[in-house]
Coordinates of C-alpha atoms and ligand atoms in Angstrom, one line a residue:
X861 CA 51.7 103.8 64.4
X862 CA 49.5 100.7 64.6
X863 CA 47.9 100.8 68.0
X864 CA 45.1 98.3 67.1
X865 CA 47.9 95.4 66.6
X866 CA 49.4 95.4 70.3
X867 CA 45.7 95.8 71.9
X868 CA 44.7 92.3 69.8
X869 CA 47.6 90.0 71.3
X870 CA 46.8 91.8 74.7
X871 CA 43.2 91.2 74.8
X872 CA 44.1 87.3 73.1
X873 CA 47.0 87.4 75.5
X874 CA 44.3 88.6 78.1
X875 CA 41.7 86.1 77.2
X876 CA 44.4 83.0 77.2
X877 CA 45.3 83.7 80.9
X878 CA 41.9 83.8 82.0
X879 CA 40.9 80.6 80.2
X880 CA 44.4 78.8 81.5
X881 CA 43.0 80.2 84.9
X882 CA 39.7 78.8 84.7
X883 CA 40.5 75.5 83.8
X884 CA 43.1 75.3 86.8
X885 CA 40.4 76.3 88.9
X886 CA 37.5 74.1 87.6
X887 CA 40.3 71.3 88.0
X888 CA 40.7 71.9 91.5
X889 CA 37.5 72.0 92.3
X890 CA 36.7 68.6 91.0
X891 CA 39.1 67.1 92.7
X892 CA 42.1 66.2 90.3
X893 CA 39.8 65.1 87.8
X894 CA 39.4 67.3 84.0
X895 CA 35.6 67.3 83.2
X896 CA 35.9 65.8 79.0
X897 CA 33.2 62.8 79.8
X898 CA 34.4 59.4 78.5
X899 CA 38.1 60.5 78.4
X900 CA 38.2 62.0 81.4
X901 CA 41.9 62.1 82.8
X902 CA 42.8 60.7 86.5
X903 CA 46.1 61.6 88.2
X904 CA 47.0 58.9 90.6
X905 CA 48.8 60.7 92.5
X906 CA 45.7 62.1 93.9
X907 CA 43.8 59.3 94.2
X908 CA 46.3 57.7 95.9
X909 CA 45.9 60.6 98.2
X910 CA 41.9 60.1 98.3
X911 CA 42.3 56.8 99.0
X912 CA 44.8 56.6 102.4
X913 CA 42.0 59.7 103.3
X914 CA 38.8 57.2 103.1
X915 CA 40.6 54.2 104.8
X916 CA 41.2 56.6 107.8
X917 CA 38.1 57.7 107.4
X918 CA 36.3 54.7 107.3
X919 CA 38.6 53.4 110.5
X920 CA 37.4 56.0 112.4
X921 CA 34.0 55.2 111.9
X922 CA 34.9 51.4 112.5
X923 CA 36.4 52.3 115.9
X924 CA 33.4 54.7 116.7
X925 CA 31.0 51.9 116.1
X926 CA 32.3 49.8 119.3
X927 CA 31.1 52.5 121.5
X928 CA 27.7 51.9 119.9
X929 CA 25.4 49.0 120.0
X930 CA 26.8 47.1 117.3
X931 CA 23.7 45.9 115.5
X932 CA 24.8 42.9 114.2
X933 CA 22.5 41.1 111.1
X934 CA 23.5 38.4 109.2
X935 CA 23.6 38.3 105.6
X936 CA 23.2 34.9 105.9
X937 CA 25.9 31.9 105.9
X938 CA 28.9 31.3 104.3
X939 CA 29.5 27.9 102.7
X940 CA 31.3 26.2 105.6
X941 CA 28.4 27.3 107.9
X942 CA 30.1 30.2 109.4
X943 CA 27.4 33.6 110.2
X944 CA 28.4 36.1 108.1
X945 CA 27.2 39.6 109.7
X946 CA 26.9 42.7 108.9
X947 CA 27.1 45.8 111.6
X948 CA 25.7 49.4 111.6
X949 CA 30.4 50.2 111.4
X950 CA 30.4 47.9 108.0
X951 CA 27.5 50.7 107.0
X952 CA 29.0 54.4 108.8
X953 CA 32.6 52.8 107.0
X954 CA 30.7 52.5 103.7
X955 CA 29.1 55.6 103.6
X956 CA 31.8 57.6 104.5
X957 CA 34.8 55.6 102.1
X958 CA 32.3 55.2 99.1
X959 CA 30.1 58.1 99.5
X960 CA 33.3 60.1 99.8
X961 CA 35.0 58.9 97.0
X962 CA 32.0 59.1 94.6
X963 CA 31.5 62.9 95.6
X964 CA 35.8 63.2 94.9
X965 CA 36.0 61.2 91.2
X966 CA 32.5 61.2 89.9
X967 CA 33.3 59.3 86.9
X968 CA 35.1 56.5 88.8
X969 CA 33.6 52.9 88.8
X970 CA 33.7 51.9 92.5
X971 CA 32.8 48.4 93.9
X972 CA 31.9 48.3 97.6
X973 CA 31.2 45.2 99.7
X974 CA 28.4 47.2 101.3
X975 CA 25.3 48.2 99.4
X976 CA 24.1 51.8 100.1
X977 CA 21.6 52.1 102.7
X978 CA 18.8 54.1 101.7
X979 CA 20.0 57.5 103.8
X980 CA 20.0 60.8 102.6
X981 CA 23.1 61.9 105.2
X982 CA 24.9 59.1 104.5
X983 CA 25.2 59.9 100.4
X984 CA 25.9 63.8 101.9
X985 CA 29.9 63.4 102.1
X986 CA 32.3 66.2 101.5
X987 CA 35.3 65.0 98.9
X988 CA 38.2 63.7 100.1
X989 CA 41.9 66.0 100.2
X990 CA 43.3 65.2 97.5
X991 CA 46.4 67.7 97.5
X992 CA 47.7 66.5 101.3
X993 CA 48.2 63.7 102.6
X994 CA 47.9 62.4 106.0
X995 CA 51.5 63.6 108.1
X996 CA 53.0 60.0 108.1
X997 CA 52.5 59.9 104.1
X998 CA 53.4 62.8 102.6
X999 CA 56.6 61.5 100.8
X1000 CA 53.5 60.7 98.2
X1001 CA 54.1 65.0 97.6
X1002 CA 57.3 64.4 96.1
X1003 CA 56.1 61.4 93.8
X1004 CA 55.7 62.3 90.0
X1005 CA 52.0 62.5 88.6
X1006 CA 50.6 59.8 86.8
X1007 CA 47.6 60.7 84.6
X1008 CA 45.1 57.5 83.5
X1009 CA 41.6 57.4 81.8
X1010 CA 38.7 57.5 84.1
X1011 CA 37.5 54.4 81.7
X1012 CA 39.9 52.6 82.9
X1013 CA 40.1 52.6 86.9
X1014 CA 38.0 50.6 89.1
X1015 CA 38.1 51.3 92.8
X1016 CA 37.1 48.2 94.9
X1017 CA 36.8 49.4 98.7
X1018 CA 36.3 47.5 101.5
X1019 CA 34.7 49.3 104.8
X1020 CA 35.4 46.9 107.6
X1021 CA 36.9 43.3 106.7
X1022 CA 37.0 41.0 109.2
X1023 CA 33.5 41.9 110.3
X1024 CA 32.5 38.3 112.3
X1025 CA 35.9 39.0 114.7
X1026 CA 35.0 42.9 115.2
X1027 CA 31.6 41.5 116.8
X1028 CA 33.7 39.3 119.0
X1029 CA 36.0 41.9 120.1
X1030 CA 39.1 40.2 118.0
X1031 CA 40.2 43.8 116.5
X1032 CA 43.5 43.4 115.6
X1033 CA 42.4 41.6 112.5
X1034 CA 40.0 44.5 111.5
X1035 CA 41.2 46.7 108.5
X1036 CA 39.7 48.9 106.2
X1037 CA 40.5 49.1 102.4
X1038 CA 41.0 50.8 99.1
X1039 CA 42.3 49.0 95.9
X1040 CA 42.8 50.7 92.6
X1041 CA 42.7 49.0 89.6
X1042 CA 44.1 50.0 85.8
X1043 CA 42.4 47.6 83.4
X1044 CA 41.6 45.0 85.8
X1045 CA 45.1 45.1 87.3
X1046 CA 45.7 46.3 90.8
X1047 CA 48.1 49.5 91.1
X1048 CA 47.5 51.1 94.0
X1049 CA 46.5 49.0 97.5
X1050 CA 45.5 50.7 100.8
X1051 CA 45.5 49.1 103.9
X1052 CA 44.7 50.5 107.4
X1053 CA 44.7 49.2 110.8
X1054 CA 42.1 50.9 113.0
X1055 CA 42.9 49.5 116.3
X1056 CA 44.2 50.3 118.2
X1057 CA 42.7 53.5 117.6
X1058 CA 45.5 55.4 120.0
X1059 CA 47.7 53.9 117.4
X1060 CA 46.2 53.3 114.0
X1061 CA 48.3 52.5 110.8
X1062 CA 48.1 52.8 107.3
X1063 CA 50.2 50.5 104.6
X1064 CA 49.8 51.1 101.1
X1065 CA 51.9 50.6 97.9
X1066 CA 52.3 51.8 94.0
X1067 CA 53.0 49.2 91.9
X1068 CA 56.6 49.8 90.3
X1069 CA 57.0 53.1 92.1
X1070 CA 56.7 52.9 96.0
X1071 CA 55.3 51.2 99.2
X1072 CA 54.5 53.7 102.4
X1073 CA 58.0 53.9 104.6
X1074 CA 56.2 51.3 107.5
X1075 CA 56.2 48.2 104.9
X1076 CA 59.7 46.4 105.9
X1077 CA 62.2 44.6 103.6
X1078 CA 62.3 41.3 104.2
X1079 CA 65.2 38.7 103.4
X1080 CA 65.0 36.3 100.9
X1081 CA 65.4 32.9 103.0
X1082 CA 65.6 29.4 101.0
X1083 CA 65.7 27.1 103.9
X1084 CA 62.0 28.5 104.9
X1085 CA 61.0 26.0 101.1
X1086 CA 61.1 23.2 104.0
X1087 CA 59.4 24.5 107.0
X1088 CA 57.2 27.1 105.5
X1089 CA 54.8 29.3 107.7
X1090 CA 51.9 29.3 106.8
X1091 CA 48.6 31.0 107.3
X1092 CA 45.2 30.0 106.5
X1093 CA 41.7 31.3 107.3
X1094 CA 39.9 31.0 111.4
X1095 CA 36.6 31.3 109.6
X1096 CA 36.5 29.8 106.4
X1097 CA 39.1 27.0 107.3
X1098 CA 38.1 24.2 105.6
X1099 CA 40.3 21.1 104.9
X1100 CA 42.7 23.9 103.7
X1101 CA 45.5 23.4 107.1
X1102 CA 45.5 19.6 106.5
X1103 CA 45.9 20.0 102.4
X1104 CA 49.2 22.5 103.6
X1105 CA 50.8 20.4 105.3
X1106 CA 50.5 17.3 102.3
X1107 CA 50.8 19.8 100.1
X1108 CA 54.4 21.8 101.4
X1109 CA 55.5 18.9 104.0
X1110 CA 56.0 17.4 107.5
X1111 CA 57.7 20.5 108.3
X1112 CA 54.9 23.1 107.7
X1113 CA 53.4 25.7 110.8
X1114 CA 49.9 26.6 109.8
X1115 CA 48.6 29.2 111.9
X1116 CA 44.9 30.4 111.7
X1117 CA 44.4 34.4 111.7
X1118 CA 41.0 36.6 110.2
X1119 CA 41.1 39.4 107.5
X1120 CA 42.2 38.8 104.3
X1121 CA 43.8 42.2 104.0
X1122 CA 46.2 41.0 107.4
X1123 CA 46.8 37.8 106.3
X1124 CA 48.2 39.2 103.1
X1125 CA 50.0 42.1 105.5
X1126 CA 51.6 39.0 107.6
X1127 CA 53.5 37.6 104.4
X1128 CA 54.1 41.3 103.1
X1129 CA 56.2 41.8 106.6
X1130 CA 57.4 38.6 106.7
X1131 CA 55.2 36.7 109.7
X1132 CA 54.4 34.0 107.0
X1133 CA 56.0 32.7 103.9
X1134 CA 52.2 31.6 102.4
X1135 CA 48.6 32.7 102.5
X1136 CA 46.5 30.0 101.4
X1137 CA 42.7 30.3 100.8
X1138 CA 41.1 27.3 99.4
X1139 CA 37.2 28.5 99.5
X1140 CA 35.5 31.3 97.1
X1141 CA 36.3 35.0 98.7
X1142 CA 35.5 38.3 97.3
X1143 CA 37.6 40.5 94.9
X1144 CA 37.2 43.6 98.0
X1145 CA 38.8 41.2 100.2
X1146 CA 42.0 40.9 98.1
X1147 CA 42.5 43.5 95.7
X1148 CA 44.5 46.1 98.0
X1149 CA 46.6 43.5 99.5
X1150 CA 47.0 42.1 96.1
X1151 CA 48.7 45.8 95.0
X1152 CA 50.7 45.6 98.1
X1153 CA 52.1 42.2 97.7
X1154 CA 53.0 43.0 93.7
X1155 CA 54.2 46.6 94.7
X1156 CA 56.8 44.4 96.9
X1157 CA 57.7 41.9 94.3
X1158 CA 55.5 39.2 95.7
X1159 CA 52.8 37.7 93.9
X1160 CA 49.0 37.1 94.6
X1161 CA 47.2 34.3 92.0
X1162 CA 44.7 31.8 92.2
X1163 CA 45.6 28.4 93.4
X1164 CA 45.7 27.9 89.6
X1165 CA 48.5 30.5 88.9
X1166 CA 46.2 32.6 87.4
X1167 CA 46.7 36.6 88.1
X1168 CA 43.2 37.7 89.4
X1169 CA 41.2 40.3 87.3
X1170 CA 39.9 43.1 89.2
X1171 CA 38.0 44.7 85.9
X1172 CA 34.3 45.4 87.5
X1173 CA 32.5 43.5 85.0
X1174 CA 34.3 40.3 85.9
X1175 CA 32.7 38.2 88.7
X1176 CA 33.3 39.6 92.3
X1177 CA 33.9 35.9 93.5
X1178 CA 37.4 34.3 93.1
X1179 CA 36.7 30.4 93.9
X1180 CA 39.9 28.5 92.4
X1181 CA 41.5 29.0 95.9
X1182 CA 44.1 32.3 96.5
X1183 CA 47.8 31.5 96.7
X1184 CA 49.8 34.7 98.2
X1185 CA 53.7 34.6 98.3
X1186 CA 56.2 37.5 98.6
X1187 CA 59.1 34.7 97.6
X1188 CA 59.6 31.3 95.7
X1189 CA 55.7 31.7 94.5
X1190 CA 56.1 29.2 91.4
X1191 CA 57.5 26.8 94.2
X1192 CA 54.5 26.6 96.3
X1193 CA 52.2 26.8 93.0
X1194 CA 53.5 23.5 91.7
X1195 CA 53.0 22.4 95.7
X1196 CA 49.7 22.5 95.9
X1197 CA 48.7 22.7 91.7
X1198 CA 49.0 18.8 92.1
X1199 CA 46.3 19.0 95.4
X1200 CA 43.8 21.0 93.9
Ligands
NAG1147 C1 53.0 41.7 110.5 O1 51.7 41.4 110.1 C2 50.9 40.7 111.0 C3 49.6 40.4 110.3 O2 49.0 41.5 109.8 C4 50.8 41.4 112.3 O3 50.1 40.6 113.2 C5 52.2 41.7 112.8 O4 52.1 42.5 114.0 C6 53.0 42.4 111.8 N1 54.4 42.5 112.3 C7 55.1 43.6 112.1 C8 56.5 43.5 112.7 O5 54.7 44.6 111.6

């Protein structure tokens, strides 16, 4: 009898189990992600996951800082004239979304509004769940994996948009948010609604695969091509109300509202039929909403037509003016294309 032959496969068989073990472990530990450098793989699922985590996160730091004073500085003017500050929430938000992030997918390129503040307890974050999601979203379980590159993902957060109306109290404009981008193209957009803080939300969508179950169908309506609603910027207003009206017609309600990431929201859920920005704004400001609105069949492009690149070496600024539809986009394009 050949003893020795059996007690080979067992040790190999031995060995095998133990390795397949240790890899599911290390795997777990950092957070989704498998640990090969340059081609490191990234399930979306889980970053997905991550992501509605550090938009609650960050909320909840938002909505602690009006208890505090708020600290407002300025990082100077915007081009119309309008302050632009800065609060010690836009900073607690940062730290907690990007910090958090960082510590969950090392290897990810993420693009914050905020810079980091030289604080040793604000880069001391735990990761972010990555297996459960918060109770209203965890239909995301039950969603396939999707595995990426590390290369090719770029996370663009937002900690607290619509800072200048949080000083003023105006918080129902205030979100926080967390876009993902695949090669410059925005796939997964989170976008969360702090206040009021006894009744946050959270919207978020997958391009080609899902948006969370509060994001509402809304009819296609042709006769709204004649009156269109319409909503533009409070603070970076502009000549931009006046060129809508030439631009769609007699008929047009423009209506002023803060936040980029609710403006987009308001056309996702049908409020308004156009968001139109005519003044350079940041890539954080748009890229979530921009998932949301393509994960809905809508369409977010510069006032050119252009499709915006979120790839982190391109410029953070988009100043060709942002045209957001959910319907008839090519309609309103040719609209205001002859304005611009
Ligand atoms: C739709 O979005 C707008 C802007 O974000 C918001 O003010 C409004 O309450 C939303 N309406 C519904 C029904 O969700």
């Amino acid at each position: 009898m050949n003893f020795s032959g059996t007690l080979r496969i067992n040790k190999f068989a031995c060995f095998t189990l133990l390795f397949i073990l240790f890899v599911i472990i290390y795997w777990r530990s950092n957070g989704g992600t498998y640990p090969t450098d340059k081609n490191e793989i990234i399930n979306l699922k889980t970053l997905l996951t991550a992501a509605i985590h550090a938009a609650e996160y960050g909320g909840r730091k938002v909505v602690e800082g009006t208890n505090r004073d708020l600290n407002i500085k300025s990082k100077g003017k915007t081009k119309e004239g309008v302050n632009d500050p800065v609060t010690d929430a836009d900073q607690a938000s940062h730290c907690v979304m990007f910090y958090g992030l960082t510590k969950t997918f090392p290897k990810l390129t993420i693009v914050s509004e905020e810079h980091s503040i030289n604080d040793r307890k604000c880069e001391d974050q735990e990761p972010f769940n990555t297996d459960t999601p918060p109770p209203q979203h965890r239909m995301i379980e039950d969603m396939n994996n999707e595995l990426v590159f590390a290369k090719d993902i770029t996370i663009w957060i937002d900690p607290l948009d619509a800072t200048k109306e949080y000083t003023e109290g105006l918080y129902q404009y205030v979100t926080t948010m967390v876009c993902v981008a695949y090669k410059g193209i925005p796939i997964i957009g989170v976008i969360h609604y702090p206040f009021p803080p006894e009744n946050p939300q959270t919207y978020w969508g997958w391009l080609a695969k899902k948006t969370s179950s509060n994001v509402a169908n809304v009819a296609h309506q042709e006769e709204y091509k004649e009156n269109p609603r319409v909503v533009v910027s409070i603070s970076h207003q502009g000549k931009v109300s006046e060129m809508a009206k030439e631009a769609f017609g007699p008929k047009t309600t423009v209506s002023n509202a803060a936040g980029a990431g609710y403006k987009v929201m308001g056309v996702v859920n049908g409020t308004y039929d156009v968001y139109l920005h005519a003044t350079a704004i940041k890539k954080w400001d748009l890229c979530a909403g921009d998932a949301i609105i393509r994960t809905v069949d809508g369409k977010m492009t510069t006032a050119k037509g252009d499709y915006i690149d979120y790839s982190p070496n391109a410029d953070v600024k988009v100043t060709e003016g942002v045209l957001v539809t959910r319907y008839d986009h090519e309609y309103y394009l040719s609209k205001i294309s002859k304005r611009l």
